[in-house]
Amino acid sequence: MKVFLSLLFVSVFSLSAVQAQDEVSDQQLYKFAIVEETKQLFATELSAQITDYVEKQDPAIKNRYNALAGGETPANDSEKQFIEKVQSMESDRKTEFTDAYKTLIKRVLGAKDYSTVKKAIASDARVRSRYSEIVESIRASKSDASASAGE
């Protein structure tokens, strides 16, 4: 009897989890995709800002940036200040974005739905497939908009 009740409990629990994943709407997936695409845009923007900042530096420091940033080579005082400045800039921007990202999640999707959708995408191939289609649609629209704007 205990085995039967245990199996019944596991079956009901598993069915509930599957139903919860099936209940992820296309609208939730779309909102999740917008949040995640925004996250990707931030990463791209941050990389571009750091690259731009590095490119504007003295060629002697600029050319050694990767080795200096990776700690692969000793740095003089001005190089240390430069690396600290880049790291500070990156840290400040990441902090700003983290705050904005959390606010975006709350306003666009809600923390609970965000978590539900994220779990469903990770664990359900059908939901992941629907999400991928939505992401591709968003990227295609973005690409079309860029092309019509002449970018």
JSON list of C-alpha atoms in Angstrom, two decimals:
[
{"chain": "A", "resi": 1, "resn": "MET", "atom": "CA", "xyz": [0.00, 0.00, 0.00]},
{"chain": "A", "resi": 2, "resn": "LYS", "atom": "CA", "xyz": [2.82, 2.42, 0.87]},
{"chain": "A", "resi": 3, "resn": "VAL", "atom": "CA", "xyz": [4.48, 1.67, -2.45]},
{"chain": "A", "resi": 4, "resn": "PHE", "atom": "CA", "xyz": [1.23, 2.34, -4.28]},
{"chain": "A", "resi": 5, "resn": "LEU", "atom": "CA", "xyz": [0.71, 5.65, -2.47]},
{"chain": "A", "resi": 6, "resn": "SER", "atom": "CA", "xyz": [4.32, 6.62, -3.13]},
{"chain": "A", "resi": 7, "resn": "LEU", "atom": "CA", "xyz": [3.94, 5.84, -6.84]},
{"chain": "A", "resi": 8, "resn": "LEU", "atom": "CA", "xyz": [0.66, 7.75, -6.94]},
{"chain": "A", "resi": 9, "resn": "PHE", "atom": "CA", "xyz": [2.29, 10.77, -5.27]},
{"chain": "A", "resi": 10, "resn": "VAL", "atom": "CA", "xyz": [5.25, 10.70, -7.67]},
{"chain": "A", "resi": 11, "resn": "SER", "atom": "CA", "xyz": [2.91, 10.33, -10.65]},
{"chain": "A", "resi": 12, "resn": "VAL", "atom": "CA", "xyz": [0.75, 13.26, -9.58]},
{"chain": "A", "resi": 13, "resn": "PHE", "atom": "CA", "xyz": [3.81, 15.39, -8.84]},
{"chain": "A", "resi": 14, "resn": "SER", "atom": "CA", "xyz": [5.37, 14.53, -12.22]},
{"chain": "A", "resi": 15, "resn": "LEU", "atom": "CA", "xyz": [2.11, 15.24, -14.03]},
{"chain": "A", "resi": 16, "resn": "SER", "atom": "CA", "xyz": [1.84, 18.60, -12.27]},
{"chain": "A", "resi": 17, "resn": "ALA", "atom": "CA", "xyz": [5.36, 19.52, -13.34]},
{"chain": "A", "resi": 18, "resn": "VAL", "atom": "CA", "xyz": [4.65, 18.56, -16.96]},
{"chain": "A", "resi": 19, "resn": "GLN", "atom": "CA", "xyz": [1.37, 20.48, -16.95]},
{"chain": "A", "resi": 20, "resn": "ALA", "atom": "CA", "xyz": [3.11, 23.54, -15.50]},
{"chain": "A", "resi": 21, "resn": "GLN", "atom": "CA", "xyz": [5.63, 23.44, -18.33]},
{"chain": "A", "resi": 22, "resn": "ASP", "atom": "CA", "xyz": [2.87, 23.03, -20.92]},
{"chain": "A", "resi": 23, "resn": "GLU", "atom": "CA", "xyz": [1.17, 26.07, -19.47]},
{"chain": "A", "resi": 24, "resn": "VAL", "atom": "CA", "xyz": [4.02, 28.36, -20.51]},
{"chain": "A", "resi": 25, "resn": "SER", "atom": "CA", "xyz": [2.37, 30.63, -23.03]},
{"chain": "A", "resi": 26, "resn": "ASP", "atom": "CA", "xyz": [3.89, 32.06, -26.18]},
{"chain": "A", "resi": 27, "resn": "GLN", "atom": "CA", "xyz": [3.45, 35.49, -24.61]},
{"chain": "A", "resi": 28, "resn": "GLN", "atom": "CA", "xyz": [5.54, 34.42, -21.59]},
{"chain": "A", "resi": 29, "resn": "LEU", "atom": "CA", "xyz": [8.17, 32.97, -23.90]},
{"chain": "A", "resi": 30, "resn": "TYR", "atom": "CA", "xyz": [8.18, 36.18, -25.95]},
{"chain": "A", "resi": 31, "resn": "LYS", "atom": "CA", "xyz": [8.62, 38.33, -22.85]},
{"chain": "A", "resi": 32, "resn": "PHE", "atom": "CA", "xyz": [11.39, 36.04, -21.60]},
{"chain": "A", "resi": 33, "resn": "ALA", "atom": "CA", "xyz": [13.08, 36.31, -24.99]},
{"chain": "A", "resi": 34, "resn": "ILE", "atom": "CA", "xyz": [12.91, 40.10, -24.86]},
{"chain": "A", "resi": 35, "resn": "VAL", "atom": "CA", "xyz": [14.54, 40.08, -21.42]},
{"chain": "A", "resi": 36, "resn": "GLU", "atom": "CA", "xyz": [17.27, 37.69, -22.57]},
{"chain": "A", "resi": 37, "resn": "GLU", "atom": "CA", "xyz": [17.91, 39.58, -25.80]},
{"chain": "A", "resi": 38, "resn": "THR", "atom": "CA", "xyz": [18.27, 42.75, -23.74]},
{"chain": "A", "resi": 39, "resn": "LYS", "atom": "CA", "xyz": [20.83, 40.93, -21.62]},
{"chain": "A", "resi": 40, "resn": "GLN", "atom": "CA", "xyz": [22.74, 39.99, -24.79]},
{"chain": "A", "resi": 41, "resn": "LEU", "atom": "CA", "xyz": [22.59, 43.57, -26.05]},
{"chain": "A", "resi": 42, "resn": "PHE", "atom": "CA", "xyz": [24.13, 44.74, -22.80]},
{"chain": "A", "resi": 43, "resn": "ALA", "atom": "CA", "xyz": [27.02, 42.29, -23.13]},
{"chain": "A", "resi": 44, "resn": "THR", "atom": "CA", "xyz": [27.63, 43.48, -26.68]},
{"chain": "A", "resi": 45, "resn": "GLU", "atom": "CA", "xyz": [27.42, 47.14, -25.65]},
{"chain": "A", "resi": 46, "resn": "LEU", "atom": "CA", "xyz": [29.78, 46.65, -22.72]},
{"chain": "A", "resi": 47, "resn": "SER", "atom": "CA", "xyz": [32.32, 44.90, -24.91]},
{"chain": "A", "resi": 48, "resn": "ALA", "atom": "CA", "xyz": [32.09, 47.71, -27.47]},
{"chain": "A", "resi": 49, "resn": "GLN", "atom": "CA", "xyz": [32.53, 50.38, -24.78]},
{"chain": "A", "resi": 50, "resn": "ILE", "atom": "CA", "xyz": [35.62, 48.69, -23.38]},
{"chain": "A", "resi": 51, "resn": "THR", "atom": "CA", "xyz": [37.05, 48.16, -26.85]},
{"chain": "A", "resi": 52, "resn": "ASP", "atom": "CA", "xyz": [36.43, 51.82, -27.70]},
{"chain": "A", "resi": 53, "resn": "TYR", "atom": "CA", "xyz": [38.05, 52.95, -24.46]},
{"chain": "A", "resi": 54, "resn": "VAL", "atom": "CA", "xyz": [41.09, 50.71, -25.03]},
{"chain": "A", "resi": 55, "resn": "GLU", "atom": "CA", "xyz": [41.43, 51.85, -28.65]},
{"chain": "A", "resi": 56, "resn": "LYS", "atom": "CA", "xyz": [41.66, 55.48, -27.53]},
{"chain": "A", "resi": 57, "resn": "GLN", "atom": "CA", "xyz": [44.67, 54.78, -25.30]},
{"chain": "A", "resi": 58, "resn": "ASP", "atom": "CA", "xyz": [48.35, 55.25, -25.95]},
{"chain": "A", "resi": 59, "resn": "PRO", "atom": "CA", "xyz": [49.49, 52.58, -28.43]},
{"chain": "A", "resi": 60, "resn": "ALA", "atom": "CA", "xyz": [52.08, 51.28, -25.97]},
{"chain": "A", "resi": 61, "resn": "ILE", "atom": "CA", "xyz": [49.36, 50.40, -23.46]},
{"chain": "A", "resi": 62, "resn": "LYS", "atom": "CA", "xyz": [46.67, 49.56, -26.01]},
{"chain": "A", "resi": 63, "resn": "ASN", "atom": "CA", "xyz": [48.84, 46.95, -27.71]},
{"chain": "A", "resi": 64, "resn": "ARG", "atom": "CA", "xyz": [49.54, 45.21, -24.41]},
{"chain": "A", "resi": 65, "resn": "TYR", "atom": "CA", "xyz": [45.97, 45.30, -23.07]},
{"chain": "A", "resi": 66, "resn": "ASN", "atom": "CA", "xyz": [45.15, 41.59, -23.45]},
{"chain": "A", "resi": 67, "resn": "ALA", "atom": "CA", "xyz": [48.39, 40.47, -21.82]},
{"chain": "A", "resi": 68, "resn": "LEU", "atom": "CA", "xyz": [48.00, 43.04, -19.04]},
{"chain": "A", "resi": 69, "resn": "ALA", "atom": "CA", "xyz": [44.33, 42.24, -18.41]},
{"chain": "A", "resi": 70, "resn": "GLY", "atom": "CA", "xyz": [45.10, 38.53, -18.27]},
{"chain": "A", "resi": 71, "resn": "GLY", "atom": "CA", "xyz": [47.96, 39.07, -15.85]},
{"chain": "A", "resi": 72, "resn": "GLU", "atom": "CA", "xyz": [50.32, 37.42, -18.30]},
{"chain": "A", "resi": 73, "resn": "THR", "atom": "CA", "xyz": [52.93, 40.14, -18.13]},
{"chain": "A", "resi": 74, "resn": "PRO", "atom": "CA", "xyz": [54.19, 42.52, -15.43]},
{"chain": "A", "resi": 75, "resn": "ALA", "atom": "CA", "xyz": [52.73, 46.02, -15.59]},
{"chain": "A", "resi": 76, "resn": "ASN", "atom": "CA", "xyz": [54.21, 49.39, -14.74]},
{"chain": "A", "resi": 77, "resn": "ASP", "atom": "CA", "xyz": [52.28, 51.94, -12.65]},
{"chain": "A", "resi": 78, "resn": "SER", "atom": "CA", "xyz": [50.50, 53.62, -15.57]},
{"chain": "A", "resi": 79, "resn": "GLU", "atom": "CA", "xyz": [49.51, 50.24, -17.01]},
{"chain": "A", "resi": 80, "resn": "LYS", "atom": "CA", "xyz": [48.19, 49.12, -13.61]},
{"chain": "A", "resi": 81, "resn": "GLN", "atom": "CA", "xyz": [46.10, 52.31, -13.39]},
{"chain": "A", "resi": 82, "resn": "PHE", "atom": "CA", "xyz": [44.80, 51.71, -16.89]},
{"chain": "A", "resi": 83, "resn": "ILE", "atom": "CA", "xyz": [43.77, 48.10, -16.10]},
{"chain": "A", "resi": 84, "resn": "GLU", "atom": "CA", "xyz": [42.16, 49.22, -12.83]},
{"chain": "A", "resi": 85, "resn": "LYS", "atom": "CA", "xyz": [40.23, 51.90, -14.74]},
{"chain": "A", "resi": 86, "resn": "VAL", "atom": "CA", "xyz": [38.95, 49.35, -17.27]},
{"chain": "A", "resi": 87, "resn": "GLN", "atom": "CA", "xyz": [38.00, 46.90, -14.51]},
{"chain": "A", "resi": 88, "resn": "SER", "atom": "CA", "xyz": [36.24, 49.65, -12.56]},
{"chain": "A", "resi": 89, "resn": "MET", "atom": "CA", "xyz": [34.36, 50.79, -15.65]},
{"chain": "A", "resi": 90, "resn": "GLU", "atom": "CA", "xyz": [33.32, 47.21, -16.39]},
{"chain": "A", "resi": 91, "resn": "SER", "atom": "CA", "xyz": [32.27, 46.58, -12.78]},
{"chain": "A", "resi": 92, "resn": "ASP", "atom": "CA", "xyz": [30.24, 49.80, -12.60]},
{"chain": "A", "resi": 93, "resn": "ARG", "atom": "CA", "xyz": [28.42, 49.01, -15.85]},
{"chain": "A", "resi": 94, "resn": "LYS", "atom": "CA", "xyz": [27.71, 45.43, -14.75]},
{"chain": "A", "resi": 95, "resn": "THR", "atom": "CA", "xyz": [26.26, 46.69, -11.47]},
{"chain": "A", "resi": 96, "resn": "GLU", "atom": "CA", "xyz": [24.08, 49.19, -13.35]},
{"chain": "A", "resi": 97, "resn": "PHE", "atom": "CA", "xyz": [22.90, 46.50, -15.71]},
{"chain": "A", "resi": 98, "resn": "THR", "atom": "CA", "xyz": [22.21, 43.96, -12.97]},
{"chain": "A", "resi": 99, "resn": "ASP", "atom": "CA", "xyz": [19.90, 46.45, -11.28]},
{"chain": "A", "resi": 100, "resn": "ALA", "atom": "CA", "xyz": [18.20, 47.31, -14.57]},
{"chain": "A", "resi": 101, "resn": "TYR", "atom": "CA", "xyz": [17.96, 43.62, -15.52]},
{"chain": "A", "resi": 102, "resn": "LYS", "atom": "CA", "xyz": [16.20, 42.75, -12.26]},
{"chain": "A", "resi": 103, "resn": "THR", "atom": "CA", "xyz": [13.79, 45.64, -12.76]},
{"chain": "A", "resi": 104, "resn": "LEU", "atom": "CA", "xyz": [13.16, 44.55, -16.35]},
{"chain": "A", "resi": 105, "resn": "ILE", "atom": "CA", "xyz": [12.38, 41.00, -15.23]},
{"chain": "A", "resi": 106, "resn": "LYS", "atom": "CA", "xyz": [9.93, 42.28, -12.61]},
{"chain": "A", "resi": 107, "resn": "ARG", "atom": "CA", "xyz": [8.17, 44.70, -14.97]},
{"chain": "A", "resi": 108, "resn": "VAL", "atom": "CA", "xyz": [8.07, 42.62, -18.13]},
{"chain": "A", "resi": 109, "resn": "LEU", "atom": "CA", "xyz": [7.54, 39.10, -16.83]},
{"chain": "A", "resi": 110, "resn": "GLY", "atom": "CA", "xyz": [7.55, 38.97, -13.04]},
{"chain": "A", "resi": 111, "resn": "ALA", "atom": "CA", "xyz": [10.06, 37.02, -11.00]},
{"chain": "A", "resi": 112, "resn": "LYS", "atom": "CA", "xyz": [7.82, 33.97, -10.62]},
{"chain": "A", "resi": 113, "resn": "ASP", "atom": "CA", "xyz": [7.01, 33.70, -14.33]},
{"chain": "A", "resi": 114, "resn": "TYR", "atom": "CA", "xyz": [10.64, 34.34, -15.22]},
{"chain": "A", "resi": 115, "resn": "SER", "atom": "CA", "xyz": [11.70, 31.42, -13.05]},
{"chain": "A", "resi": 116, "resn": "THR", "atom": "CA", "xyz": [8.92, 29.19, -14.39]},
{"chain": "A", "resi": 117, "resn": "VAL", "atom": "CA", "xyz": [9.76, 29.95, -18.03]},
{"chain": "A", "resi": 118, "resn": "LYS", "atom": "CA", "xyz": [13.49, 29.52, -17.47]},
{"chain": "A", "resi": 119, "resn": "LYS", "atom": "CA", "xyz": [12.95, 26.10, -15.87]},
{"chain": "A", "resi": 120, "resn": "ALA", "atom": "CA", "xyz": [10.53, 25.04, -18.61]},
{"chain": "A", "resi": 121, "resn": "ILE", "atom": "CA", "xyz": [13.01, 26.00, -21.34]},
{"chain": "A", "resi": 122, "resn": "ALA", "atom": "CA", "xyz": [15.76, 24.06, -19.58]},
{"chain": "A", "resi": 123, "resn": "SER", "atom": "CA", "xyz": [13.72, 20.93, -19.00]},
{"chain": "A", "resi": 124, "resn": "ASP", "atom": "CA", "xyz": [11.18, 20.65, -21.82]},
{"chain": "A", "resi": 125, "resn": "ALA", "atom": "CA", "xyz": [12.31, 20.21, -25.43]},
{"chain": "A", "resi": 126, "resn": "ARG", "atom": "CA", "xyz": [8.95, 21.40, -26.81]},
{"chain": "A", "resi": 127, "resn": "VAL", "atom": "CA", "xyz": [9.07, 24.62, -24.80]},
{"chain": "A", "resi": 128, "resn": "ARG", "atom": "CA", "xyz": [12.73, 25.10, -25.77]},
{"chain": "A", "resi": 129, "resn": "SER", "atom": "CA", "xyz": [11.79, 24.64, -29.44]},
{"chain": "A", "resi": 130, "resn": "ARG", "atom": "CA", "xyz": [8.96, 27.20, -29.19]},
{"chain": "A", "resi": 131, "resn": "TYR", "atom": "CA", "xyz": [11.34, 29.59, -27.42]},
{"chain": "A", "resi": 132, "resn": "SER", "atom": "CA", "xyz": [13.98, 29.16, -30.15]},
{"chain": "A", "resi": 133, "resn": "GLU", "atom": "CA", "xyz": [11.41, 29.99, -32.82]},
{"chain": "A", "resi": 134, "resn": "ILE", "atom": "CA", "xyz": [10.42, 33.15, -30.96]},
{"chain": "A", "resi": 135, "resn": "VAL", "atom": "CA", "xyz": [14.06, 34.20, -30.52]},
{"chain": "A", "resi": 136, "resn": "GLU", "atom": "CA", "xyz": [14.71, 33.67, -34.23]},
{"chain": "A", "resi": 137, "resn": "SER", "atom": "CA", "xyz": [11.63, 35.73, -35.08]},
{"chain": "A", "resi": 138, "resn": "ILE", "atom": "CA", "xyz": [12.81, 38.57, -32.84]},
{"chain": "A", "resi": 139, "resn": "ARG", "atom": "CA", "xyz": [16.31, 38.46, -34.35]},
{"chain": "A", "resi": 140, "resn": "ALA", "atom": "CA", "xyz": [14.90, 38.41, -37.88]},
{"chain": "A", "resi": 141, "resn": "SER", "atom": "CA", "xyz": [12.73, 41.43, -37.11]},
{"chain": "A", "resi": 142, "resn": "LYS", "atom": "CA", "xyz": [15.72, 43.22, -35.62]},
{"chain": "A", "resi": 143, "resn": "SER", "atom": "CA", "xyz": [17.80, 42.36, -38.68]},
{"chain": "A", "resi": 144, "resn": "ASP", "atom": "CA", "xyz": [15.06, 43.58, -41.03]},
{"chain": "A", "resi": 145, "resn": "ALA", "atom": "CA", "xyz": [14.74, 46.82, -39.08]},
{"chain": "A", "resi": 146, "resn": "SER", "atom": "CA", "xyz": [18.51, 47.37, -39.21]},
{"chain": "A", "resi": 147, "resn": "ALA", "atom": "CA", "xyz": [18.58, 46.71, -42.96]},
{"chain": "A", "resi": 148, "resn": "SER", "atom": "CA", "xyz": [15.74, 49.14, -43.65]},
{"chain": "A", "resi": 149, "resn": "ALA", "atom": "CA", "xyz": [17.48, 51.76, -41.49]},
{"chain": "A", "resi": 150, "resn": "GLY", "atom": "CA", "xyz": [20.60, 51.38, -43.63]},
{"chain": "A", "resi": 151, "resn": "GLU", "atom": "CA", "xyz": [22.79, 49.95, -40.88]}
]
